Structures are given as structure tokens and as C-alpha cells.
């Protein structure tokens, strides 16, 4: 029996249930480190994904510091050294308003995601190259994915994220100073059967991309920032303009989507972010900040694991595209729904493991592929690891589903 080759993940251009939070209480039973016994290669195809902005919470390192004090303390100090200040103090002590500010929230979330991944690697034998087939991250989460995938060092990625966040905040400040108005993001929820036509209608009203708005002042700019799932998109830009758009959809096109204002202090993935793209392009062409590599490109390509871009919703196939797409991630629409569908349908991914704070990423993936950790559909599942109490159950689920393949992946 020979296993047929599945769709190439390298160059095509064109873990369960919600548990009570452990952030405010000590672990009742410390998890026991043990090795992941799964031998992945030749088995079920698995994706590793990371969350984006909005999942930050004060104290999100606490359960890991309590469960693995030696390893976690070393990693915490490493983060602070790379940042040049005690980011961990803001993560652990807040206040929440300070942590939520974009220049703090973005590096805090990305750092926490890699902090958790490193503990999984050192304490439980998570070997990214041995156990996963592809990685991706939602918006900001892409910077954790590039670290996991071996494209950019943790130190360099933290530097990029901090500078990215500062550039995005500055772009918003300049728009307010020059044009006035209020800017932000609004989630739009509709029935799945209406979503395709809803997206078309919005694009007819505001344009498809930032390039369509070169002659439009920021106070009138709105763009689809995220296509998150079969029933949710996010609009970004001037809030009054977004309200007008939603009223237009309701009055003239017969759509009545639910609109929810998000707690975002900037209109991410909108034309206002164009200056941030320029900043990121320049930064990605700098040398590495890792000692001894200062004269080397900070980007290694290919990495150790294929990565799917938010912008293209396809695996990245060369270094030039990698840099271009990562820079454009400040501005372009996050095509998350399409990325998940691509990996599910063409990449034949059957197991999905989210690492990092919050359950939003797990829920978005599960909504699309129709799986949760205990619902081992087609030998797969969707899991999230946010605190140590979840690790054992996730590992068991992954071990139980290792080696399962669909019938049409075999041939005599």
C-alpha cells in the first residue's frame, strides 16, 4: 500500500471544552510533564495556529509560572531582555487599560503565545517539525506562526511586532489629527447563506482593497478587515462611515446583519494603516537583532514548516513574497475563513491545535471545520492550549488520533 501524495503545502501560490480560567487562582493539581508519545509522520495532517489581538488578559502568564516555575521564569526573563523593558510586568500586573493599548497588547499576545509553545516544547516534547504539517496565525498571530515555523527568531519577531504596533497607533493618531472623526472596528454577523452576497455588496459600496481608496480621505474610508468565518466579517475605518454602510445594507439591500463594536483602539486592516506597511517593509529588510547575526537577513526561507499567509490564504512560496505579504498584513484583509477552508479541503488538515491566550481562534476554526476536541470527526479535532490544565487532555486527543487517514489517501 502506498500513500498518495496530498496537495503540496510548500509552494502553491497561484485542544477541548472551555474550562474555568486559572488566571486568578492557583492550580489545584500541578500538571505532570511527560513526553508527547505521538509519532506523527505518515499520520493525520495537523495545523498549528495562533490567536490575534483582543485576547489579552492581565495575569495570563500566571498558570504557567506556577506550574513550571523554572522554565517559565527563564522564558519570562528572555522576553523582557528582548523587549528592553519589563513587558512581563504589564502582562502580569496591568492595569488592563495599559495592557490593552496596541503597543503593549500586540507584543504581549505574541510573546505569551511563544512562551506557551516553548514550555510545551521543553516540558512535553512538542516538536513542531515532527508533529505539525503547517502553521498560521490570525492577523497579529502570524508573527507567532513565523517564529514557530522557523522563519524569524523570537527576538526579531518581538521587535517587529512592537514596531508594527507603534506604527499602527501612529497612523491612527495622524488620521485623527488631520481629519478628525472616530475610528475603530465593527464585527458584522449574518446568516451563512447570506455572507457571500453581503461581502459583494459591501465591496461594491466601499471597494475591494486599499488601492481603491487612494483618492478617498481617511474620514470616509472603510474596508473589510477580516473575513473570520462563514457568518462573521469585521469592518474597519471611520465609525460613522461604517454606520452609514450598515444602514445602507439594511435599507436598500434587504440585509439585516448584527453589528458589534469591537474594543479596538485603531482601525486595523484599513487604508489608514498604509504608513505602517512602509515601516514594516523597511524593517523586514534590516539585519537580525540576534547577537552574532547582525549582518544577516532576519528572514530565513524556507522555514522548517510551511506557513499560510493571511493576505493570500495560501502557503508562501518564496522569501520576497514572505516579506511582502507579512508587511501587507497591516493593511490587507485577513482572509482567515478562506485559509481554514483551503487547509481543510485542499491541505487535508484534520487536526488543529491552537496555542496562545484565549479561545477565539479555536472557536473560529471549529465553526468552519465542524469539530471540537472530543468530537473526533474523520479522525481529527480542534483543540486549544491556553493554560496548563488543558495540556494532558490535548495530548491524549492527539495521541488517540495519530495515524488515522482517510480511505482515499491510500492506493493499492
mmCIF file of C-alpha atoms in Angstrom:
data_model
loop_
_atom_site.group_PDB
_atom_site.id
_atom_site.type_symbol
_atom_site.label_atom_id
_atom_site.label_comp_id
_atom_site.label_asym_id
_atom_site.label_seq_id
_atom_site.Cartn_x
_atom_site.Cartn_y
_atom_site.Cartn_z
ATOM 1 C CA UNK A 1 0.000 0.000 0.000
ATOM 2 C CA UNK A 2 1.380 3.386 -0.934
ATOM 3 C CA UNK A 3 0.143 6.626 0.487
ATOM 4 C CA UNK A 4 -0.775 9.055 -2.256
ATOM 5 C CA UNK A 5 0.852 12.471 -2.035
ATOM 6 C CA UNK A 6 -1.539 15.109 -0.797
ATOM 7 C CA UNK A 7 -1.760 18.672 -2.055
ATOM 8 C CA UNK A 8 1.606 20.402 -1.760
ATOM 9 C CA UNK A 9 1.769 22.701 1.228
ATOM 10 C CA UNK A 10 5.023 24.388 0.249
ATOM 11 C CA UNK A 11 4.717 26.282 -2.985
ATOM 12 C CA UNK A 12 1.234 26.907 -4.243
ATOM 13 C CA UNK A 13 0.698 30.486 -4.919
ATOM 14 C CA UNK A 14 -1.366 30.859 -7.862
ATOM 15 C CA UNK A 15 -7.143 21.134 22.072
ATOM 16 C CA UNK A 16 -11.294 20.624 24.271
ATOM 17 C CA UNK A 17 -14.214 22.368 26.007
ATOM 18 C CA UNK A 18 -13.966 25.614 27.906
ATOM 19 C CA UNK A 19 -12.512 25.258 31.389
ATOM 20 C CA UNK A 20 -12.689 27.752 34.255
ATOM 21 C CA UNK A 21 -9.889 30.290 33.958
ATOM 22 C CA UNK A 22 -6.844 29.688 36.099
ATOM 23 C CA UNK A 23 -5.665 33.271 35.827
ATOM 24 C CA UNK A 24 -6.954 34.277 39.239
ATOM 25 C CA UNK A 25 -6.426 31.080 41.209
ATOM 26 C CA UNK A 26 -3.543 28.640 41.785
ATOM 27 C CA UNK A 27 -3.612 25.225 40.166
ATOM 28 C CA UNK A 28 -5.241 22.642 42.390
ATOM 29 C CA UNK A 29 -3.102 19.940 40.819
ATOM 30 C CA UNK A 30 0.091 20.741 39.005
ATOM 31 C CA UNK A 31 0.273 19.071 35.560
ATOM 32 C CA UNK A 32 2.937 16.399 35.307
ATOM 33 C CA UNK A 33 5.372 16.942 32.438
ATOM 34 C CA UNK A 34 5.635 13.962 30.128
ATOM 35 C CA UNK A 35 6.601 13.373 26.520
ATOM 36 C CA UNK A 36 4.167 13.531 23.643
ATOM 37 C CA UNK A 37 4.091 9.883 22.533
ATOM 38 C CA UNK A 38 2.586 10.529 19.126
ATOM 39 C CA UNK A 39 4.684 9.592 16.113
ATOM 40 C CA UNK A 40 3.135 11.981 13.653
ATOM 41 C CA UNK A 41 4.844 11.440 10.341
ATOM 42 C CA UNK A 42 2.689 9.417 7.966
ATOM 43 C CA UNK A 43 -0.403 10.093 10.055
ATOM 44 C CA UNK A 44 -3.161 12.646 10.379
ATOM 45 C CA UNK A 45 -2.279 16.046 8.936
ATOM 46 C CA UNK A 46 -2.120 18.693 11.642
ATOM 47 C CA UNK A 47 -2.078 22.517 11.741
ATOM 48 C CA UNK A 48 -0.632 24.758 14.457
ATOM 49 C CA UNK A 49 -2.333 28.153 14.771
ATOM 50 C CA UNK A 50 -2.067 31.286 16.930
ATOM 51 C CA UNK A 51 -4.531 33.994 18.075
ATOM 52 C CA UNK A 52 -4.683 37.672 17.175
ATOM 53 C CA UNK A 53 -5.320 40.889 19.069
ATOM 54 C CA UNK A 54 -8.130 41.137 21.600
ATOM 55 C CA UNK A 55 -7.361 38.013 23.654
ATOM 56 C CA UNK A 56 -5.029 39.749 26.129
ATOM 57 C CA UNK A 57 -5.798 39.433 29.854
ATOM 58 C CA UNK A 58 -3.881 40.664 32.869
ATOM 59 C CA UNK A 59 -2.089 37.721 34.503
ATOM 60 C CA UNK A 60 -2.120 35.400 31.500
ATOM 61 C CA UNK A 61 1.371 34.059 32.313
ATOM 62 C CA UNK A 62 0.411 33.139 35.886
ATOM 63 C CA UNK A 63 -0.743 29.500 35.488
ATOM 64 C CA UNK A 64 2.404 28.634 33.541
ATOM 65 C CA UNK A 65 4.696 30.355 36.047
ATOM 66 C CA UNK A 66 3.009 28.387 38.846
ATOM 67 C CA UNK A 67 3.070 25.048 37.023
ATOM 68 C CA UNK A 68 6.584 25.263 35.551
ATOM 69 C CA UNK A 69 8.415 27.903 37.618
ATOM 70 C CA UNK A 70 11.936 27.196 36.390
ATOM 71 C CA UNK A 71 11.227 27.016 32.652
ATOM 72 C CA UNK A 72 8.603 29.750 32.701
ATOM 73 C CA UNK A 73 10.771 32.170 34.696
ATOM 74 C CA UNK A 74 13.623 31.764 32.227
ATOM 75 C CA UNK A 75 11.273 32.452 29.323
ATOM 76 C CA UNK A 76 9.731 35.463 31.071
ATOM 77 C CA UNK A 77 13.178 36.971 31.612
ATOM 78 C CA UNK A 78 14.047 36.256 27.981
ATOM 79 C CA UNK A 79 11.003 38.219 26.822
ATOM 80 C CA UNK A 80 11.937 41.202 28.983
ATOM 81 C CA UNK A 81 15.528 41.119 27.748
ATOM 82 C CA UNK A 82 14.410 41.091 24.114
ATOM 83 C CA UNK A 83 11.938 43.932 24.649
ATOM 84 C CA UNK A 84 14.386 46.108 26.587
ATOM 85 C CA UNK A 85 11.859 46.694 29.352
ATOM 86 C CA UNK A 86 9.686 44.566 31.659
ATOM 87 C CA UNK A 87 6.822 43.689 29.339
ATOM 88 C CA UNK A 88 6.077 40.822 31.723
ATOM 89 C CA UNK A 89 5.147 43.355 34.435
ATOM 90 C CA UNK A 90 2.491 44.839 32.161
ATOM 91 C CA UNK A 91 1.231 41.365 31.229
ATOM 92 C CA UNK A 92 1.066 40.227 34.828
ATOM 93 C CA UNK A 93 0.041 43.384 36.666
ATOM 94 C CA UNK A 94 -1.604 45.613 34.089
ATOM 95 C CA UNK A 95 -3.618 47.643 34.621
ATOM 96 C CA UNK A 96 -5.945 46.327 31.931
ATOM 97 C CA UNK A 97 -6.142 49.711 30.205
ATOM 98 C CA UNK A 98 -2.358 49.780 29.795
ATOM 99 C CA UNK A 99 -2.193 46.176 28.563
ATOM 100 C CA UNK A 100 -4.962 46.831 26.030
ATOM 101 C CA UNK A 101 -3.086 49.682 24.347
ATOM 102 C CA UNK A 102 -1.901 48.420 20.961
ATOM 103 C CA UNK A 103 1.874 48.951 21.541
ATOM 104 C CA UNK A 104 1.585 46.706 24.620
ATOM 105 C CA UNK A 105 -1.207 44.326 23.590
ATOM 106 C CA UNK A 106 0.391 43.133 20.365
ATOM 107 C CA UNK A 107 3.813 42.127 21.769
ATOM 108 C CA UNK A 108 2.128 40.778 24.930
ATOM 109 C CA UNK A 109 -0.131 38.388 22.999
ATOM 110 C CA UNK A 110 2.583 37.280 20.606
ATOM 111 C CA UNK A 111 5.089 36.813 23.462
ATOM 112 C CA UNK A 112 2.571 34.796 25.507
ATOM 113 C CA UNK A 113 1.843 32.506 22.552
ATOM 114 C CA UNK A 114 5.524 31.663 22.049
ATOM 115 C CA UNK A 115 6.045 31.498 25.839
ATOM 116 C CA UNK A 116 3.413 28.710 25.969
ATOM 117 C CA UNK A 117 4.815 26.966 22.887
ATOM 118 C CA UNK A 118 8.337 26.948 24.349
ATOM 119 C CA UNK A 119 7.061 25.366 27.591
ATOM 120 C CA UNK A 120 5.243 22.711 25.558
ATOM 121 C CA UNK A 121 8.440 22.022 23.632
ATOM 122 C CA UNK A 122 10.662 21.771 26.718
ATOM 123 C CA UNK A 123 8.289 20.042 29.153
ATOM 124 C CA UNK A 124 6.096 17.887 26.899
ATOM 125 C CA UNK A 125 8.125 17.145 23.784
ATOM 126 C CA UNK A 126 6.128 19.295 21.371
ATOM 127 C CA UNK A 127 8.362 19.118 18.306
ATOM 128 C CA UNK A 128 6.925 21.417 15.701
ATOM 129 C CA UNK A 129 8.692 19.818 12.756
ATOM 130 C CA UNK A 130 7.820 16.273 13.864
ATOM 131 C CA UNK A 131 4.180 16.790 14.794
ATOM 132 C CA UNK A 132 2.783 19.514 12.543
ATOM 133 C CA UNK A 133 2.353 19.990 8.803
ATOM 134 C CA UNK A 134 1.604 23.710 8.551
ATOM 135 C CA UNK A 135 1.287 26.822 10.694
ATOM 136 C CA UNK A 136 -0.725 30.037 10.512
ATOM 137 C CA UNK A 137 -1.864 32.873 12.757
ATOM 138 C CA UNK A 138 -4.813 35.262 12.834
ATOM 139 C CA UNK A 139 -3.538 38.757 11.968
ATOM 140 C CA UNK A 140 -1.054 39.534 14.770
ATOM 141 C CA UNK A 141 -0.869 35.759 15.371
ATOM 142 C CA UNK A 142 1.032 35.435 12.112
ATOM 143 C CA UNK A 143 4.114 36.770 13.925
ATOM 144 C CA UNK A 144 3.941 33.844 16.366
ATOM 145 C CA UNK A 145 3.475 31.495 13.411
ATOM 146 C CA UNK A 146 6.630 32.766 11.694
ATOM 147 C CA UNK A 147 8.584 32.011 14.887
ATOM 148 C CA UNK A 148 7.064 28.525 15.204
ATOM 149 C CA UNK A 149 7.711 27.918 11.515
ATOM 150 C CA UNK A 150 11.376 28.908 11.773
ATOM 151 C CA UNK A 151 11.239 31.969 9.512
ATOM 152 C CA UNK A 152 12.105 34.678 12.051
ATOM 153 C CA UNK A 153 13.683 34.405 15.501
ATOM 154 C CA UNK A 154 11.618 35.095 18.615
ATOM 155 C CA UNK A 155 13.780 38.136 19.349
ATOM 156 C CA UNK A 156 13.383 39.611 15.872
ATOM 157 C CA UNK A 157 9.661 38.878 15.749
ATOM 158 C CA UNK A 158 9.069 40.634 19.082
ATOM 159 C CA UNK A 159 10.967 43.638 17.744
ATOM 160 C CA UNK A 160 8.867 43.651 14.564
ATOM 161 C CA UNK A 161 5.609 43.356 16.493
ATOM 162 C CA UNK A 162 6.479 46.245 18.793
ATOM 163 C CA UNK A 163 7.429 48.484 15.856
ATOM 164 C CA UNK A 164 4.338 47.364 13.912
ATOM 165 C CA UNK A 165 2.082 48.238 16.837
ATOM 166 C CA UNK A 166 3.714 51.648 17.247
ATOM 167 C CA UNK A 167 3.353 52.366 13.519
ATOM 168 C CA UNK A 168 -0.325 51.379 13.541
ATOM 169 C CA UNK A 169 -1.043 53.569 16.551
ATOM 170 C CA UNK A 170 0.809 56.479 14.962
ATOM 171 C CA UNK A 171 -1.136 56.085 11.699
ATOM 172 C CA UNK A 172 -4.379 56.330 13.663
ATOM 173 C CA UNK A 173 -3.154 59.381 15.585
ATOM 174 C CA UNK A 174 -2.216 61.151 12.365
ATOM 175 C CA UNK A 175 -5.603 60.415 10.772
ATOM 176 C CA UNK A 176 -7.429 61.857 13.787
ATOM 177 C CA UNK A 177 -5.135 64.893 13.901
ATOM 178 C CA UNK A 178 -5.505 65.678 10.193
ATOM 179 C CA UNK A 179 -9.111 64.727 9.509
ATOM 180 C CA UNK A 180 -10.869 64.298 12.844
ATOM 181 C CA UNK A 181 -13.503 61.626 13.283
ATOM 182 C CA UNK A 182 -13.696 58.399 15.250
ATOM 183 C CA UNK A 183 -12.054 55.206 14.042
ATOM 184 C CA UNK A 184 -12.397 51.567 15.037
ATOM 185 C CA UNK A 185 -13.709 48.146 14.056
ATOM 186 C CA UNK A 186 -17.181 46.590 13.930
ATOM 187 C CA UNK A 187 -17.970 42.873 13.678
ATOM 188 C CA UNK A 188 -20.827 42.049 11.325
ATOM 189 C CA UNK A 189 -22.652 38.765 11.876
ATOM 190 C CA UNK A 190 -25.049 37.351 9.313
ATOM 191 C CA UNK A 191 -26.593 34.032 8.316
ATOM 192 C CA UNK A 192 -24.028 31.903 6.430
ATOM 193 C CA UNK A 193 -26.206 31.675 3.328
ATOM 194 C CA UNK A 194 -26.192 35.483 3.021
ATOM 195 C CA UNK A 195 -22.494 36.066 3.669
ATOM 196 C CA UNK A 196 -21.163 35.787 0.120
ATOM 197 C CA UNK A 197 -23.683 38.297 -1.242
ATOM 198 C CA UNK A 198 -23.172 40.539 1.775
ATOM 199 C CA UNK A 199 -19.434 40.710 1.111
ATOM 200 C CA UNK A 200 -20.068 41.507 -2.554
ATOM 201 C CA UNK A 201 -22.484 44.283 -1.623
ATOM 202 C CA UNK A 202 -20.037 45.837 0.844
ATOM 203 C CA UNK A 203 -17.232 45.764 -1.693
ATOM 204 C CA UNK A 204 -19.431 47.435 -4.281
ATOM 205 C CA UNK A 205 -20.113 50.172 -1.748
ATOM 206 C CA UNK A 206 -16.611 50.753 -0.352
ATOM 207 C CA UNK A 207 -14.199 48.992 -2.739
ATOM 208 C CA UNK A 208 -12.278 45.737 -2.599
ATOM 209 C CA UNK A 209 -8.874 46.897 -1.378
ATOM 210 C CA UNK A 210 -6.977 49.890 -0.044
ATOM 211 C CA UNK A 211 -5.794 50.698 -3.571
ATOM 212 C CA UNK A 212 -9.416 51.509 -4.440
ATOM 213 C CA UNK A 213 -9.327 54.340 -1.889
ATOM 214 C CA UNK A 214 -6.190 56.253 -2.817
ATOM 215 C CA UNK A 215 -8.250 59.369 -3.557
ATOM 216 C CA UNK A 216 -10.635 58.960 -0.617
ATOM 217 C CA UNK A 217 -9.846 60.890 2.593
ATOM 218 C CA UNK A 218 -9.400 58.693 5.683
ATOM 219 C CA UNK A 219 -12.549 60.048 7.287
ATOM 220 C CA UNK A 220 -14.548 58.298 4.552
ATOM 221 C CA UNK A 221 -12.541 55.072 4.349
ATOM 222 C CA UNK A 222 -13.910 51.666 5.319
ATOM 223 C CA UNK A 223 -12.607 48.225 4.397
ATOM 224 C CA UNK A 224 -13.425 44.617 5.201
ATOM 225 C CA UNK A 225 -10.665 43.960 7.739
ATOM 226 C CA UNK A 226 -11.330 40.288 8.488
ATOM 227 C CA UNK A 227 -13.348 37.516 6.908
ATOM 228 C CA UNK A 228 -13.336 35.340 10.005
ATOM 229 C CA UNK A 229 -15.875 32.595 9.398
ATOM 230 C CA UNK A 230 -18.901 31.553 7.409
ATOM 231 C CA UNK A 231 -21.057 34.065 9.306
ATOM 232 C CA UNK A 232 -18.696 36.812 10.558
ATOM 233 C CA UNK A 233 -16.704 39.606 8.978
ATOM 234 C CA UNK A 234 -15.168 42.735 10.516
ATOM 235 C CA UNK A 235 -15.352 46.250 9.075
ATOM 236 C CA UNK A 236 -12.615 48.763 9.848
ATOM 237 C CA UNK A 237 -12.309 52.516 9.386
ATOM 238 C CA UNK A 238 -14.340 55.581 10.235
ATOM 239 C CA UNK A 239 -17.136 54.604 12.633
ATOM 240 C CA UNK A 240 -19.743 56.969 11.180
ATOM 241 C CA UNK A 241 -18.986 55.681 7.702
ATOM 242 C CA UNK A 242 -19.410 52.099 8.955
ATOM 243 C CA UNK A 243 -22.773 53.015 10.490
ATOM 244 C CA UNK A 244 -23.854 54.531 7.175
ATOM 245 C CA UNK A 245 -22.789 51.394 5.320
ATOM 246 C CA UNK A 246 -24.740 49.101 7.644
ATOM 247 C CA UNK A 247 -27.819 51.329 7.374
ATOM 248 C CA UNK A 248 -27.478 51.177 3.585
ATOM 249 C CA UNK A 249 -27.326 47.387 3.643
ATOM 250 C CA UNK A 250 -30.460 47.236 5.787
ATOM 251 C CA UNK A 251 -32.476 49.814 3.907
ATOM 252 C CA UNK A 252 -31.693 49.128 0.286
ATOM 253 C CA UNK A 253 -30.396 45.575 0.012
ATOM 254 C CA UNK A 254 -32.628 43.721 2.458
ATOM 255 C CA UNK A 255 -29.813 42.525 4.721
ATOM 256 C CA UNK A 256 -30.139 42.872 8.492
ATOM 257 C CA UNK A 257 -26.768 41.810 9.925
ATOM 258 C CA UNK A 258 -25.975 42.149 13.624
ATOM 259 C CA UNK A 259 -23.254 44.744 14.242
ATOM 260 C CA UNK A 260 -20.977 44.690 17.307
ATOM 261 C CA UNK A 261 -18.391 47.401 18.037
ATOM 262 C CA UNK A 262 -15.047 45.830 18.930
ATOM 263 C CA UNK A 263 -12.704 47.087 21.650
ATOM 264 C CA UNK A 264 -10.006 48.140 19.187
ATOM 265 C CA UNK A 265 -8.194 51.449 19.575
ATOM 266 C CA UNK A 266 -7.190 51.577 15.891
ATOM 267 C CA UNK A 267 -8.826 50.664 12.551
ATOM 268 C CA UNK A 268 -6.540 47.728 11.757
ATOM 269 C CA UNK A 269 -6.515 46.405 8.197
ATOM 270 C CA UNK A 270 -7.970 49.626 6.820
ATOM 271 C CA UNK A 271 -6.416 52.137 4.371
ATOM 272 C CA UNK A 272 -5.370 54.302 7.330
ATOM 273 C CA UNK A 273 -2.686 51.665 8.009
ATOM 274 C CA UNK A 274 -0.777 52.337 4.763
ATOM 275 C CA UNK A 275 2.110 54.122 6.558
ATOM 276 C CA UNK A 276 2.579 51.038 8.749
ATOM 277 C CA UNK A 277 3.132 48.893 5.650
ATOM 278 C CA UNK A 278 6.038 51.110 4.613
ATOM 279 C CA UNK A 279 7.532 50.826 8.100
ATOM 280 C CA UNK A 280 7.252 47.030 8.005
ATOM 281 C CA UNK A 281 8.817 46.746 4.549
ATOM 282 C CA UNK A 282 11.846 48.679 5.761
ATOM 283 C CA UNK A 283 12.139 46.691 8.998
ATOM 284 C CA UNK A 284 11.947 43.348 7.199
ATOM 285 C CA UNK A 285 14.966 44.344 5.122
ATOM 286 C CA UNK A 286 17.089 45.117 8.185
ATOM 287 C CA UNK A 287 19.627 42.739 9.648
ATOM 288 C CA UNK A 288 18.771 40.441 12.507
ATOM 289 C CA UNK A 289 18.918 41.735 16.086
ATOM 290 C CA UNK A 290 20.169 38.355 17.318
ATOM 291 C CA UNK A 291 23.718 38.609 18.661
ATOM 292 C CA UNK A 292 26.181 37.317 16.081
ATOM 293 C CA UNK A 293 23.670 37.610 13.221
ATOM 294 C CA UNK A 294 23.564 41.383 12.881
ATOM 295 C CA UNK A 295 24.785 41.263 9.274
ATOM 296 C CA UNK A 296 22.363 38.513 8.264
ATOM 297 C CA UNK A 297 18.844 38.793 6.883
ATOM 298 C CA UNK A 298 16.384 38.350 9.747
ATOM 299 C CA UNK A 299 14.209 36.160 7.489
ATOM 300 C CA UNK A 300 15.144 32.527 6.847
ATOM 301 C CA UNK A 301 13.422 30.957 3.853
ATOM 302 C CA UNK A 302 12.230 28.310 3.558
ATOM 303 C CA UNK A 303 11.375 27.796 7.209
ATOM 304 C CA UNK A 304 11.015 24.450 8.937
ATOM 305 C CA UNK A 305 7.240 24.342 8.400
ATOM 306 C CA UNK A 306 5.001 25.728 5.620
ATOM 307 C CA UNK A 307 3.084 28.867 6.567
ATOM 308 C CA UNK A 308 -0.236 30.097 5.177
ATOM 309 C CA UNK A 309 -0.467 33.862 4.686
ATOM 310 C CA UNK A 310 -3.417 35.918 5.945
ATOM 311 C CA UNK A 311 -3.256 38.029 2.802
ATOM 312 C CA UNK A 312 -3.178 35.285 0.148
ATOM 313 C CA UNK A 313 -4.833 32.445 2.122
ATOM 314 C CA UNK A 314 -2.232 30.166 0.555
ATOM 315 C CA UNK A 315 1.206 28.825 1.533
ATOM 316 C CA UNK A 316 4.026 31.306 0.971
ATOM 317 C CA UNK A 317 6.449 30.124 -1.695
ATOM 318 C CA UNK A 318 9.488 32.452 -1.670
ATOM 319 C CA UNK A 319 11.319 34.952 0.548
ATOM 320 C CA UNK A 320 10.254 38.001 -1.456
ATOM 321 C CA UNK A 321 6.596 37.040 -1.152
ATOM 322 C CA UNK A 322 7.063 36.245 2.536
ATOM 323 C CA UNK A 323 8.307 39.763 3.272
ATOM 324 C CA UNK A 324 5.731 41.423 1.036
ATOM 325 C CA UNK A 325 2.767 39.529 2.487
ATOM 326 C CA UNK A 326 3.902 39.970 6.097
ATOM 327 C CA UNK A 327 4.237 43.733 5.589
ATOM 328 C CA UNK A 328 0.853 43.973 3.853
ATOM 329 C CA UNK A 329 -0.732 42.196 6.807
ATOM 330 C CA UNK A 330 -1.130 45.609 8.485
ATOM 331 C CA UNK A 331 -3.403 46.771 5.705
ATOM 332 C CA UNK A 332 -4.955 43.957 3.689
ATOM 333 C CA UNK A 333 -7.997 41.885 4.596
ATOM 334 C CA UNK A 334 -7.326 38.907 6.874
ATOM 335 C CA UNK A 335 -8.665 36.003 4.814
ATOM 336 C CA UNK A 336 -8.956 33.619 7.779
ATOM 337 C CA UNK A 337 -12.078 31.798 6.625
ATOM 338 C CA UNK A 338 -10.549 31.103 3.234
ATOM 339 C CA UNK A 339 -7.275 29.964 4.837
ATOM 340 C CA UNK A 340 -9.099 27.423 7.011
ATOM 341 C CA UNK A 341 -11.206 26.174 4.105
ATOM 342 C CA UNK A 342 -8.104 25.806 1.948
ATOM 343 C CA UNK A 343 -6.303 23.749 4.586
ATOM 344 C CA UNK A 344 -9.405 21.666 5.297
ATOM 345 C CA UNK A 345 -10.333 20.938 1.695
ATOM 346 C CA UNK A 346 -7.061 21.036 -0.230
ATOM 347 C CA UNK A 347 -4.466 20.649 2.506
ATOM 348 C CA UNK A 348 -6.441 17.779 4.073
ATOM 349 C CA UNK A 349 -5.755 19.068 7.572
ATOM 350 C CA UNK A 350 -7.769 17.044 10.083
ATOM 351 C CA UNK A 351 -6.291 18.172 13.403
ATOM 352 C CA UNK A 352 -5.988 21.771 14.529
ATOM 353 C CA UNK A 353 -4.030 22.887 17.602
ATOM 354 C CA UNK A 354 -4.279 26.474 18.815
ATOM 355 C CA UNK A 355 -1.559 27.751 21.159
ATOM 356 C CA UNK A 356 -1.852 31.056 22.989
ATOM 357 C CA UNK A 357 -4.219 33.058 25.171
ATOM 358 C CA UNK A 358 -7.987 32.875 24.663
ATOM 359 C CA UNK A 359 -10.346 30.531 22.834
ATOM 360 C CA UNK A 360 -11.399 32.790 19.955
ATOM 361 C CA UNK A 361 -9.108 31.105 17.426
ATOM 362 C CA UNK A 362 -10.272 27.622 18.437
ATOM 363 C CA UNK A 363 -13.899 28.680 18.093
ATOM 364 C CA UNK A 364 -13.391 30.234 14.655
ATOM 365 C CA UNK A 365 -11.633 27.130 13.343
ATOM 366 C CA UNK A 366 -14.122 24.755 14.943
ATOM 367 C CA UNK A 367 -17.026 26.695 13.464
ATOM 368 C CA UNK A 368 -15.683 26.153 9.969
ATOM 369 C CA UNK A 369 -14.475 22.556 10.107
ATOM 370 C CA UNK A 370 -17.260 21.400 12.433
ATOM 371 C CA UNK A 371 -15.077 19.779 15.065
ATOM 372 C CA UNK A 372 -14.149 20.112 18.722
ATOM 373 C CA UNK A 373 -11.606 18.132 20.683
ATOM 374 C CA UNK A 374 -13.995 15.410 21.864
ATOM 375 C CA UNK A 375 -15.781 15.245 18.519
ATOM 376 C CA UNK A 376 -13.165 13.240 16.660
ATOM 377 C CA UNK A 377 -14.759 13.605 13.244
ATOM 378 C CA UNK A 378 -12.767 11.941 10.474
ATOM 379 C CA UNK A 379 -10.031 11.122 12.960
ATOM 380 C CA UNK A 380 -9.443 14.765 13.750
ATOM 381 C CA UNK A 381 -10.349 17.546 16.116
ATOM 382 C CA UNK A 382 -9.833 21.164 17.129
ATOM 383 C CA UNK A 383 -8.000 21.916 20.381
ATOM 384 C CA UNK A 384 -6.660 24.963 22.189
ATOM 385 C CA UNK A 385 -3.920 25.159 24.813
ATOM 386 C CA UNK A 386 -4.270 28.313 26.875
ATOM 387 C CA UNK A 387 -3.330 27.062 30.362
ATOM 388 C CA UNK A 388 -1.540 24.000 31.794
ATOM 389 C CA UNK A 389 -4.724 22.210 32.871
ATOM 390 C CA UNK A 390 -5.576 21.590 29.215
ATOM 391 C CA UNK A 391 -2.304 20.018 28.115
ATOM 392 C CA UNK A 392 -2.894 16.399 29.183
ATOM 393 C CA UNK A 393 -6.305 16.177 27.550
ATOM 394 C CA UNK A 394 -5.000 17.710 24.347
ATOM 395 C CA UNK A 395 -2.007 15.376 24.216
ATOM 396 C CA UNK A 396 -4.273 12.377 24.734
ATOM 397 C CA UNK A 397 -6.565 13.539 21.947
ATOM 398 C CA UNK A 398 -3.631 13.970 19.600
ATOM 399 C CA UNK A 399 -2.184 10.586 20.505
ATOM 400 C CA UNK A 400 -5.571 8.903 20.023
ATOM 401 C CA UNK A 401 -5.910 10.373 16.530
ATOM 402 C CA UNK A 402 -2.337 9.795 15.329
ATOM 403 C CA UNK A 403 -2.004 7.602 12.273
ATOM 404 C CA UNK A 404 -5.618 7.907 11.153
ATOM 405 C CA UNK A 405 -6.035 8.710 7.471
ATOM 406 C CA UNK A 406 -8.973 8.869 5.130
ATOM 407 C CA UNK A 407 -9.631 5.968 2.780
ATOM 408 C CA UNK A 408 -8.962 7.998 -0.359
ATOM 409 C CA UNK A 409 -5.435 8.792 0.853
ATOM 410 C CA UNK A 410 -4.458 5.205 0.060
ATOM 411 C CA UNK A 411 -3.975 3.321 -3.152
ATOM 412 C CA UNK A 412 -3.105 -0.279 -3.900
#
